[in-house]
GROMACS .gro file of C-alpha atoms in nm:
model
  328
    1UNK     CA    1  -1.613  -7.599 -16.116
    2UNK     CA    2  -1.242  -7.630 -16.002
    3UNK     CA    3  -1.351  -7.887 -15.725
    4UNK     CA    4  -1.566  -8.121 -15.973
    5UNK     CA    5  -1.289  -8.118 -16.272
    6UNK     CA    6  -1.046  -8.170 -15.962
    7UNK     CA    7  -1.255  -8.474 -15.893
    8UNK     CA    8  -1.317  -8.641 -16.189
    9UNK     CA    9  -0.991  -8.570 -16.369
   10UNK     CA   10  -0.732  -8.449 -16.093
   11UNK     CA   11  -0.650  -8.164 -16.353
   12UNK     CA   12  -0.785  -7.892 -16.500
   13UNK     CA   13  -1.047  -8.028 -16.830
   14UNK     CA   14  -0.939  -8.040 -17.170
   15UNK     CA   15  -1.191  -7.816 -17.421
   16UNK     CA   16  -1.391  -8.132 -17.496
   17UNK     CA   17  -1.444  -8.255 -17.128
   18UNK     CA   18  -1.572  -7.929 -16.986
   19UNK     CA   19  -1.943  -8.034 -17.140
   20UNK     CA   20  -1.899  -8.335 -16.867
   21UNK     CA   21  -1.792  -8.108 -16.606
   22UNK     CA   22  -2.065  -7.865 -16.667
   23UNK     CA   23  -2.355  -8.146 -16.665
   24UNK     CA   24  -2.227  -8.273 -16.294
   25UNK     CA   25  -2.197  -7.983 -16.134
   26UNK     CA   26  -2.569  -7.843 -16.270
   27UNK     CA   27  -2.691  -8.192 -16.189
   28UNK     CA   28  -2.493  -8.404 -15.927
   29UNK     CA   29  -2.243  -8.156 -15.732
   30UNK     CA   30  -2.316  -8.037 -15.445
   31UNK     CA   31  -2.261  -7.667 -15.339
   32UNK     CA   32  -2.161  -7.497 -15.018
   33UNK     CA   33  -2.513  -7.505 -14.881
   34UNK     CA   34  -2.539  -7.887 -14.961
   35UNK     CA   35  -2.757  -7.847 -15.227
   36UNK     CA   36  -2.763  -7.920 -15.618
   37UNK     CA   37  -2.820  -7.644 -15.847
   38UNK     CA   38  -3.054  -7.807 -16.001
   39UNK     CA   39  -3.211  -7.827 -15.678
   40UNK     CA   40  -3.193  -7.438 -15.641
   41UNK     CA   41  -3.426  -7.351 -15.898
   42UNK     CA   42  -3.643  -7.648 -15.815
   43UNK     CA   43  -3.882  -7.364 -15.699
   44UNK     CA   44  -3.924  -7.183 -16.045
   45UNK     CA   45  -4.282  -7.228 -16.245
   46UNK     CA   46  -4.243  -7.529 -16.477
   47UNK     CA   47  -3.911  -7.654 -16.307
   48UNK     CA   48  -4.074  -7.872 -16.020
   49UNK     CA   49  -3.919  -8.190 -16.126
   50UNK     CA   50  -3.570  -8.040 -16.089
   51UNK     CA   51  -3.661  -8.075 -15.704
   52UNK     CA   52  -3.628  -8.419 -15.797
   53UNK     CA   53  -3.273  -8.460 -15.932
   54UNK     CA   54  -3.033  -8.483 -15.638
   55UNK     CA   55  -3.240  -8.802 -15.525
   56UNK     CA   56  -3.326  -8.971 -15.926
   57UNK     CA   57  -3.099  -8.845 -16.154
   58UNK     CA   58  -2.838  -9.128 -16.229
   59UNK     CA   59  -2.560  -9.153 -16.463
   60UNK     CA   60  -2.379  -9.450 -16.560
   61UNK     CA   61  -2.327  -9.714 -16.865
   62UNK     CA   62  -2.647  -9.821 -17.081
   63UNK     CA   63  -2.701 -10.057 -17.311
   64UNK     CA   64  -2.989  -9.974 -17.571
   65UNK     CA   65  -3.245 -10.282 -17.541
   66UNK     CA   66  -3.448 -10.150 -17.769
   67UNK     CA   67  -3.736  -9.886 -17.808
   68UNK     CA   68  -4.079  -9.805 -17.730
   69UNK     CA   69  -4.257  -9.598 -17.932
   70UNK     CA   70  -4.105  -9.221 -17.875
   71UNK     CA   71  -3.886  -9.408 -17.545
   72UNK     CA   72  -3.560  -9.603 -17.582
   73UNK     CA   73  -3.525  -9.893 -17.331
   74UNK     CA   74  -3.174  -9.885 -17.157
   75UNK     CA   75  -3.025 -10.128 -16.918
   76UNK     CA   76  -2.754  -9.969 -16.633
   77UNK     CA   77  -2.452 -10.232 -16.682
   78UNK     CA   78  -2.399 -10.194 -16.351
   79UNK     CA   79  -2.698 -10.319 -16.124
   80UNK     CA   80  -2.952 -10.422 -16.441
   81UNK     CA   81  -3.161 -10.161 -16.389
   82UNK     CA   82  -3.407 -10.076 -16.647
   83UNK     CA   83  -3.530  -9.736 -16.770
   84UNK     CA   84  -3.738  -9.608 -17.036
   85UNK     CA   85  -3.614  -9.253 -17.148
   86UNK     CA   86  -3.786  -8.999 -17.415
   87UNK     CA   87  -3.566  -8.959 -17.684
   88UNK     CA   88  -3.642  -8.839 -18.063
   89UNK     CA   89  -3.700  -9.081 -18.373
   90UNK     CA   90  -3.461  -8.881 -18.506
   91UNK     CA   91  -3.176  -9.081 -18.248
   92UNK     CA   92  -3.264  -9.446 -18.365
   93UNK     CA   93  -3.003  -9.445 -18.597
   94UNK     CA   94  -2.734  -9.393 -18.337
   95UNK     CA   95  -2.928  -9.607 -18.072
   96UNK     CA   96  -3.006  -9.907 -18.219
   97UNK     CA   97  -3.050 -10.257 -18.001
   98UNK     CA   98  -2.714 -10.326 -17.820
   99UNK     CA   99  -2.530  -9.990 -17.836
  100UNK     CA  100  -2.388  -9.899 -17.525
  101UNK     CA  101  -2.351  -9.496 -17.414
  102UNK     CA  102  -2.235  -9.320 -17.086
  103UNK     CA  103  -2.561  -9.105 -16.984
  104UNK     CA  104  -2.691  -8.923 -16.728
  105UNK     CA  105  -3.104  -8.957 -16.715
  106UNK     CA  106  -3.328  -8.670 -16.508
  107UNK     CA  107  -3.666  -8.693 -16.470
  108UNK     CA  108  -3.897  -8.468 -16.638
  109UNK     CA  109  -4.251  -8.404 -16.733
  110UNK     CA  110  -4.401  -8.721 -16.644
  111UNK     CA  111  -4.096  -8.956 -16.742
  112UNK     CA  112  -3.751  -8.943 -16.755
  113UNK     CA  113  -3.490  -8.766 -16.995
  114UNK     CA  114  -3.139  -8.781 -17.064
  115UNK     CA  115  -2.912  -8.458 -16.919
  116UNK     CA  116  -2.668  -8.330 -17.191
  117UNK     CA  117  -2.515  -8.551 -17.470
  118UNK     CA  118  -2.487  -8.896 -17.390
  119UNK     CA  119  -2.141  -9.083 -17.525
  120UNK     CA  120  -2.192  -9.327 -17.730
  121UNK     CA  121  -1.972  -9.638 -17.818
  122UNK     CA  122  -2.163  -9.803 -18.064
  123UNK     CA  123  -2.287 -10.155 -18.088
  124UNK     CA  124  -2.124 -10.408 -17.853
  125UNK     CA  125  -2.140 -10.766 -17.787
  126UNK     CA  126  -2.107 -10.911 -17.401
  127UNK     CA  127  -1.744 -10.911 -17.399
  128UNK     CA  128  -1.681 -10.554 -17.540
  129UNK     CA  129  -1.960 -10.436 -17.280
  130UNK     CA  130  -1.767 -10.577 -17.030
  131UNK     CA  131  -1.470 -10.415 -17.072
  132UNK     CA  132  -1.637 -10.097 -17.135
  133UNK     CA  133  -1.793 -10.165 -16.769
  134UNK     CA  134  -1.394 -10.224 -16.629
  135UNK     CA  135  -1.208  -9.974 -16.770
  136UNK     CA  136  -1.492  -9.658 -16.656
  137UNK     CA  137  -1.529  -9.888 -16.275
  138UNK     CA  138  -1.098  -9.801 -16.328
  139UNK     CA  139  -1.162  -9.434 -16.395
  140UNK     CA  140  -1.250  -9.187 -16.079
  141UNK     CA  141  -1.588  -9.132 -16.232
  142UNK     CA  142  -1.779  -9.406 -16.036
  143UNK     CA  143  -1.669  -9.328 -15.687
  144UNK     CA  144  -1.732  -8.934 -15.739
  145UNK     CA  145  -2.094  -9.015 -15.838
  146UNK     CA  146  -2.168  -9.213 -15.603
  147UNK     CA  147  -1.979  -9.042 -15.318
  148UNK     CA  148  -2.193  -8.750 -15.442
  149UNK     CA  149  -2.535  -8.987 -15.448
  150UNK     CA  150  -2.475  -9.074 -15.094
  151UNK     CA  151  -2.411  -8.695 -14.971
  152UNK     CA  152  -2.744  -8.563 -15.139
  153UNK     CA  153  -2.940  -8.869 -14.998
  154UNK     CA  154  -2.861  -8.774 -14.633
  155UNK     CA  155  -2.841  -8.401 -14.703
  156UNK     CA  156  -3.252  -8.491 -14.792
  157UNK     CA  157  -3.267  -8.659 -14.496
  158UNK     CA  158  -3.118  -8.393 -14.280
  159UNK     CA  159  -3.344  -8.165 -14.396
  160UNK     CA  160  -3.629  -8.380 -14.391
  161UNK     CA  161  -3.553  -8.434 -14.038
  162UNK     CA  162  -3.517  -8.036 -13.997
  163UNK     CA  163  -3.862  -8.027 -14.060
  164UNK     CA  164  -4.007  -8.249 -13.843
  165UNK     CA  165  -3.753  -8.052 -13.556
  166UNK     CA  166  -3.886  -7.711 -13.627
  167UNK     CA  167  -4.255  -7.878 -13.595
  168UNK     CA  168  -4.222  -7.989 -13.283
  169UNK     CA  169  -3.991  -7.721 -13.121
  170UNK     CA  170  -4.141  -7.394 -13.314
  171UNK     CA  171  -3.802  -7.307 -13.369
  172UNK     CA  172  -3.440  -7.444 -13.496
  173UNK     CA  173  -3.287  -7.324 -13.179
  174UNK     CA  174  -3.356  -7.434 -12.844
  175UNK     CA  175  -3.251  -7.300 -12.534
  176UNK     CA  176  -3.325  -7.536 -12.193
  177UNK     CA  177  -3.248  -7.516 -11.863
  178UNK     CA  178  -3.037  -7.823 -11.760
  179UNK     CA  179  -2.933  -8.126 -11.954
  180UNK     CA  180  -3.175  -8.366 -11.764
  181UNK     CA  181  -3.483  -8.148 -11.971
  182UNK     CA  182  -3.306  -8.143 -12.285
  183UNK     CA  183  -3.276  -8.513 -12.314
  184UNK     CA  184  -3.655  -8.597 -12.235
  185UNK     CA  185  -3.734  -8.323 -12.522
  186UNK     CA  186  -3.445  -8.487 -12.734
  187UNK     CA  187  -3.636  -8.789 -12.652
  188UNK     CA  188  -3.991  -8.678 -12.726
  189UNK     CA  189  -3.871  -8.540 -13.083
  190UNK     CA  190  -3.690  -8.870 -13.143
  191UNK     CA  191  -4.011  -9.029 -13.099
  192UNK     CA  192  -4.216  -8.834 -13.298
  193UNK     CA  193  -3.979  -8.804 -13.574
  194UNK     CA  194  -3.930  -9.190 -13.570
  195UNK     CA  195  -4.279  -9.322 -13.465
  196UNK     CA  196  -4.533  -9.052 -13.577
  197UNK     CA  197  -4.416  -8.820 -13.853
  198UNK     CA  198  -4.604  -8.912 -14.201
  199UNK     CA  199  -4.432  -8.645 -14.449
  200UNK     CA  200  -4.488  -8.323 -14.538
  201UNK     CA  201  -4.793  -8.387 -14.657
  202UNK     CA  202  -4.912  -8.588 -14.389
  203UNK     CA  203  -4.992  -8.908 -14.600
  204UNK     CA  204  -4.666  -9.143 -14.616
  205UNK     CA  205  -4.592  -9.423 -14.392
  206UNK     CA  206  -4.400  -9.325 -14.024
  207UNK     CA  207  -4.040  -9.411 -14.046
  208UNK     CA  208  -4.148  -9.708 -13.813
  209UNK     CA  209  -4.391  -9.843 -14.055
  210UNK     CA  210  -4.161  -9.817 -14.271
  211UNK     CA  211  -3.912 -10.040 -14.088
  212UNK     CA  212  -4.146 -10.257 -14.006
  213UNK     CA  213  -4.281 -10.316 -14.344
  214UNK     CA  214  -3.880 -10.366 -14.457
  215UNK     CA  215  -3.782 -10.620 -14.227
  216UNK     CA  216  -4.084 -10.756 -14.075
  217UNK     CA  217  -3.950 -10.701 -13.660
  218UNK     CA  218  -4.096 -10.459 -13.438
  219UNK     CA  219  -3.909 -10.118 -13.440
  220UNK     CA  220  -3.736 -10.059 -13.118
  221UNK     CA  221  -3.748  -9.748 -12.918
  222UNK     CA  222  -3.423  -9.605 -12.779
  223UNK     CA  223  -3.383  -9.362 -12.532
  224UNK     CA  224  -3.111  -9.112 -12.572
  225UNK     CA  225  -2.829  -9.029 -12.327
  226UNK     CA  226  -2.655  -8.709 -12.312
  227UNK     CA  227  -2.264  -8.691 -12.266
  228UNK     CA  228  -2.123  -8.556 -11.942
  229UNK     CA  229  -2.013  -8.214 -12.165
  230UNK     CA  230  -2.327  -8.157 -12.154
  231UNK     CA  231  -2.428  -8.139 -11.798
  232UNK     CA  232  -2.297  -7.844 -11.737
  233UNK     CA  233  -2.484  -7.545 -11.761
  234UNK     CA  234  -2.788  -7.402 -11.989
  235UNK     CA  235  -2.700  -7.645 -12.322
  236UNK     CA  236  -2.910  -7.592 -12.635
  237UNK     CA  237  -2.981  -7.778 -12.939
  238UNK     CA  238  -2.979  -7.650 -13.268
  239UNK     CA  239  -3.058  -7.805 -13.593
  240UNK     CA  240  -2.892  -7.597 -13.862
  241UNK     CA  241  -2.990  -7.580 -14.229
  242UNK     CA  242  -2.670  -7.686 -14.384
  243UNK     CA  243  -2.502  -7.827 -14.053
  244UNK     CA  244  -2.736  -8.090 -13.954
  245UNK     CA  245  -2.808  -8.124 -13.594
  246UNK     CA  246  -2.611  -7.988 -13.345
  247UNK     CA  247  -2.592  -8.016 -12.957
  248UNK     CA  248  -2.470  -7.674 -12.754
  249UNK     CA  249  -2.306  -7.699 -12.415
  250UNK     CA  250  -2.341  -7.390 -12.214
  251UNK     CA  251  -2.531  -7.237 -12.473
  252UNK     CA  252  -2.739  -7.033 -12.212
  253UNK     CA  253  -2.419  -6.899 -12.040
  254UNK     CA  254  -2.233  -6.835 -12.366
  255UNK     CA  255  -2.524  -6.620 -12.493
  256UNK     CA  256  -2.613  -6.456 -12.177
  257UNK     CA  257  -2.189  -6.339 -12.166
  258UNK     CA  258  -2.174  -6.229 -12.498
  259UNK     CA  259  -2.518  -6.027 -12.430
  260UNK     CA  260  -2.357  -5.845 -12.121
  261UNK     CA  261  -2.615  -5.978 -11.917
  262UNK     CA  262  -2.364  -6.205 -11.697
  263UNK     CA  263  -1.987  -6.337 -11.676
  264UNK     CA  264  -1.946  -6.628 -11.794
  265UNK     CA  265  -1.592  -6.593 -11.961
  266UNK     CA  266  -1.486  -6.941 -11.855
  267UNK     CA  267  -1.765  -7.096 -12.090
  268UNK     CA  268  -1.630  -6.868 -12.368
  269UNK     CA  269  -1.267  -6.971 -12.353
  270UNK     CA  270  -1.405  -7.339 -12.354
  271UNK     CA  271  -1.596  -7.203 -12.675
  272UNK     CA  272  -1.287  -7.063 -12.832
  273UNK     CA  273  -1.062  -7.311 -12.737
  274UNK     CA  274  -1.278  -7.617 -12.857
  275UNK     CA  275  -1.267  -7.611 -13.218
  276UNK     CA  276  -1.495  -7.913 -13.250
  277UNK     CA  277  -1.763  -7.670 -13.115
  278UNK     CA  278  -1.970  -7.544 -13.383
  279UNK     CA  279  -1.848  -7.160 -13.452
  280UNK     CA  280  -2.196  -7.100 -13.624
  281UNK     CA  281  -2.290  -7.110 -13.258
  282UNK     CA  282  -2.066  -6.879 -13.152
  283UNK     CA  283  -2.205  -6.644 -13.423
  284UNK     CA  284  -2.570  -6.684 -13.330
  285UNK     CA  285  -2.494  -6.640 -12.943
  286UNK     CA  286  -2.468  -6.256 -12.942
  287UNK     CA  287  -2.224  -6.002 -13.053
  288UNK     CA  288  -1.884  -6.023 -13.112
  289UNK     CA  289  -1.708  -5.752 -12.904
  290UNK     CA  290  -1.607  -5.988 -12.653
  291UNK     CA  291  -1.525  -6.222 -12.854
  292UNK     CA  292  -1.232  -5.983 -12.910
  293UNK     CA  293  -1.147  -5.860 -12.620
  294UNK     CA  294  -1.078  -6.233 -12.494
  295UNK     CA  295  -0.861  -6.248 -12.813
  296UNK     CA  296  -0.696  -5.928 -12.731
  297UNK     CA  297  -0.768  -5.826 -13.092
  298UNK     CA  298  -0.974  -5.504 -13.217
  299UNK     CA  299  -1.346  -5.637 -13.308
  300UNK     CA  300  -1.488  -5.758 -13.605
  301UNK     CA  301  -1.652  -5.997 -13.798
  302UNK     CA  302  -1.648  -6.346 -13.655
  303UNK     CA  303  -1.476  -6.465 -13.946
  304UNK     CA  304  -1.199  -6.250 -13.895
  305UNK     CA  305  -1.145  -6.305 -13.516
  306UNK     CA  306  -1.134  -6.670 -13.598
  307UNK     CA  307  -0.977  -6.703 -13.966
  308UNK     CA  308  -0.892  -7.094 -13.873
  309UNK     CA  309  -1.258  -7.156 -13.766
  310UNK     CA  310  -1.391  -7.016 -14.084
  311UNK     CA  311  -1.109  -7.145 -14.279
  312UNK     CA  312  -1.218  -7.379 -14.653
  313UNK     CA  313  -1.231  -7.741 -14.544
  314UNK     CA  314  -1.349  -7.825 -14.841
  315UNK     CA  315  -1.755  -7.953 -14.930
  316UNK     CA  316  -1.998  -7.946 -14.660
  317UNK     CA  317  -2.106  -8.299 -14.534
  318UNK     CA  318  -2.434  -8.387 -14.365
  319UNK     CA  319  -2.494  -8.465 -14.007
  320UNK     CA  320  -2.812  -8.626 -13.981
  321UNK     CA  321  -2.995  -8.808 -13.663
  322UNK     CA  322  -2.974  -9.153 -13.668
  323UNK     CA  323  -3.282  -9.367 -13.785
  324UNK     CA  324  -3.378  -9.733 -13.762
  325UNK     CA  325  -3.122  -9.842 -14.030
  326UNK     CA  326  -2.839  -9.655 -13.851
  327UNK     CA  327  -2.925  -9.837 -13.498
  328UNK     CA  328  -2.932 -10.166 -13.685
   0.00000   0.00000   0.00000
């Protein structure tokens, strides 16, 4: 709650802006795991469609174009987009043809609905609308949203991609031998994910049909390369929930040390030395008693033995695999 007022207001809210604060973070923020609350409950009987919010809900400036039956027609002043959105007789009066309101719209049941209490500033003409446009493009409000928009879009994606990964592997961690068999698995998931992979229900178009229906060219298939950290020893890959996809040099050996089943304390000072090296992986490795005795510290939970590591760095941010529109 601190973080989202932070962001849209760079203060605490005053009593009549906390409604505002509320509706984004149920909605639109993001929590540690990456994922909406909303989004949470997504699971419960009759809330299915709240699955659906991080990627449709929208808020922005509307002008009323008129109504349909129990739906009033809005226009986004932004982009032109047009929605219809349930709404009760009993709001005609306050949106009539050409008022303009700040809303955020959800959709539910079959259609879509608004979230909270929209703001309304009456009736404007072009002009008015466009300075109504300026001065909330002027507040921080636009760049939070869609900063947020673009976070939960690859956040789906990562996970999307998680799937397909723990398809084809059995697992979300995977141990191999030598870099040289990673890669041609690396390369054998990238082209299933990319070339064969139809949703999780089997029925929607491969991420190369896709492309191909987009921009009418032939998707291209691209090999992957593995970095020279990487050709040392047992590496792994692992393609965490909330992390995204990450690649594990020495994996084998740092596992196998921390297990007591060989010494390998050179490839755990590179692990605790490297602090771009994902400490999850540290934790899933083995036990931590080592750990502290290379730290010359009494043992304890990883979090303790490496405070910095664990340390807030504030919201989590995706780390998806690249797809056809990343490689151009």
């Amino acid at each position: 709650m601190a973080r989202a007022a932070a962001a849209l207001y760079g203060r605490p809210p005053d009593e009549d802006e906390w409604a505002d604060v509320l509706d984004l973070v149920a909605v639109e923020w993001l929590n540690v795991e990456g994922r909406t609350l909303a989004e949470s409950l997504g699971g419960e009987p009759g809330l299915e469609d709240l699955a659906r919010w991080p990627l449709e809900a929208h808020t922005s400036l509307w002008v009323v174009d008129g109504w349909d039956g129990e739906q009033v027609l809005l226009r986004d002043l932004v982009d032109d987009r047009e929605v219809a959105v349930r709404a009760p007789s009993s709001a005609r009066g306050d949106l009539t043809r050409r008022t303009v309101l700040r809303a955020r719209t959800v959709p539910w049941q079959g259609g879509t609905a608004f979230f909270g209490e929209p703001g309304l500033y009456g009736e404007q003409g072009v002009i008015a609308r466009l300075q109504l446009l300026e001065a909330w493009r002027d507040s921080p409000e636009p760049a939070v949203l869609a900063g947020l928009r673009e976070r939960r879009f690859a956040f789906a994606r990562q996970r999307d991609q998680r799937r397909v990964f723990i398809a084809h592997f059995g697992r979300d961690l995977v141990e191999f031998s030598d870099a040289t068999t990673m890669e041609a698995a690396l390369s054998a998931f990238m082209d299933g994910l990319l070339f064969a992979d139809r949703g999780p229900d089997g029925a929607a178009p491969t991420r190369a049909e896709a492309w191909r229906g987009a921009k009418g060219v032939e998707p291209i298939r691209v090999d992957l390369r593995l970095g020279d950290t990487m050709a040392a020893g047992r590496p792994a890959l692992w393609f965490h929930e909330r992390e995204g996809f990450l690649l594990l040099p020495a994996f084998g050996e740092l596992s196998a040390h921390l297990n007591g089943t060989a010494e390998h304390p050179d490839v755990l000072r590179l692990w605790l030395d490297t602090p771009e090296l994902p400490v999850q992986a540290l934790a899933a490795a083995g036990p931590t008693r080592r750990i502290a005795e290379a730290l010359s510290v009494a043992d304890g939970p990883l979090s303790c033995l490496l405070p910095a590591r664990f340390s807030d760095q504030g919201p989590p941010t995706p780390s998806p695999l690249p797809e056809f529109e990343d490689m151009g």
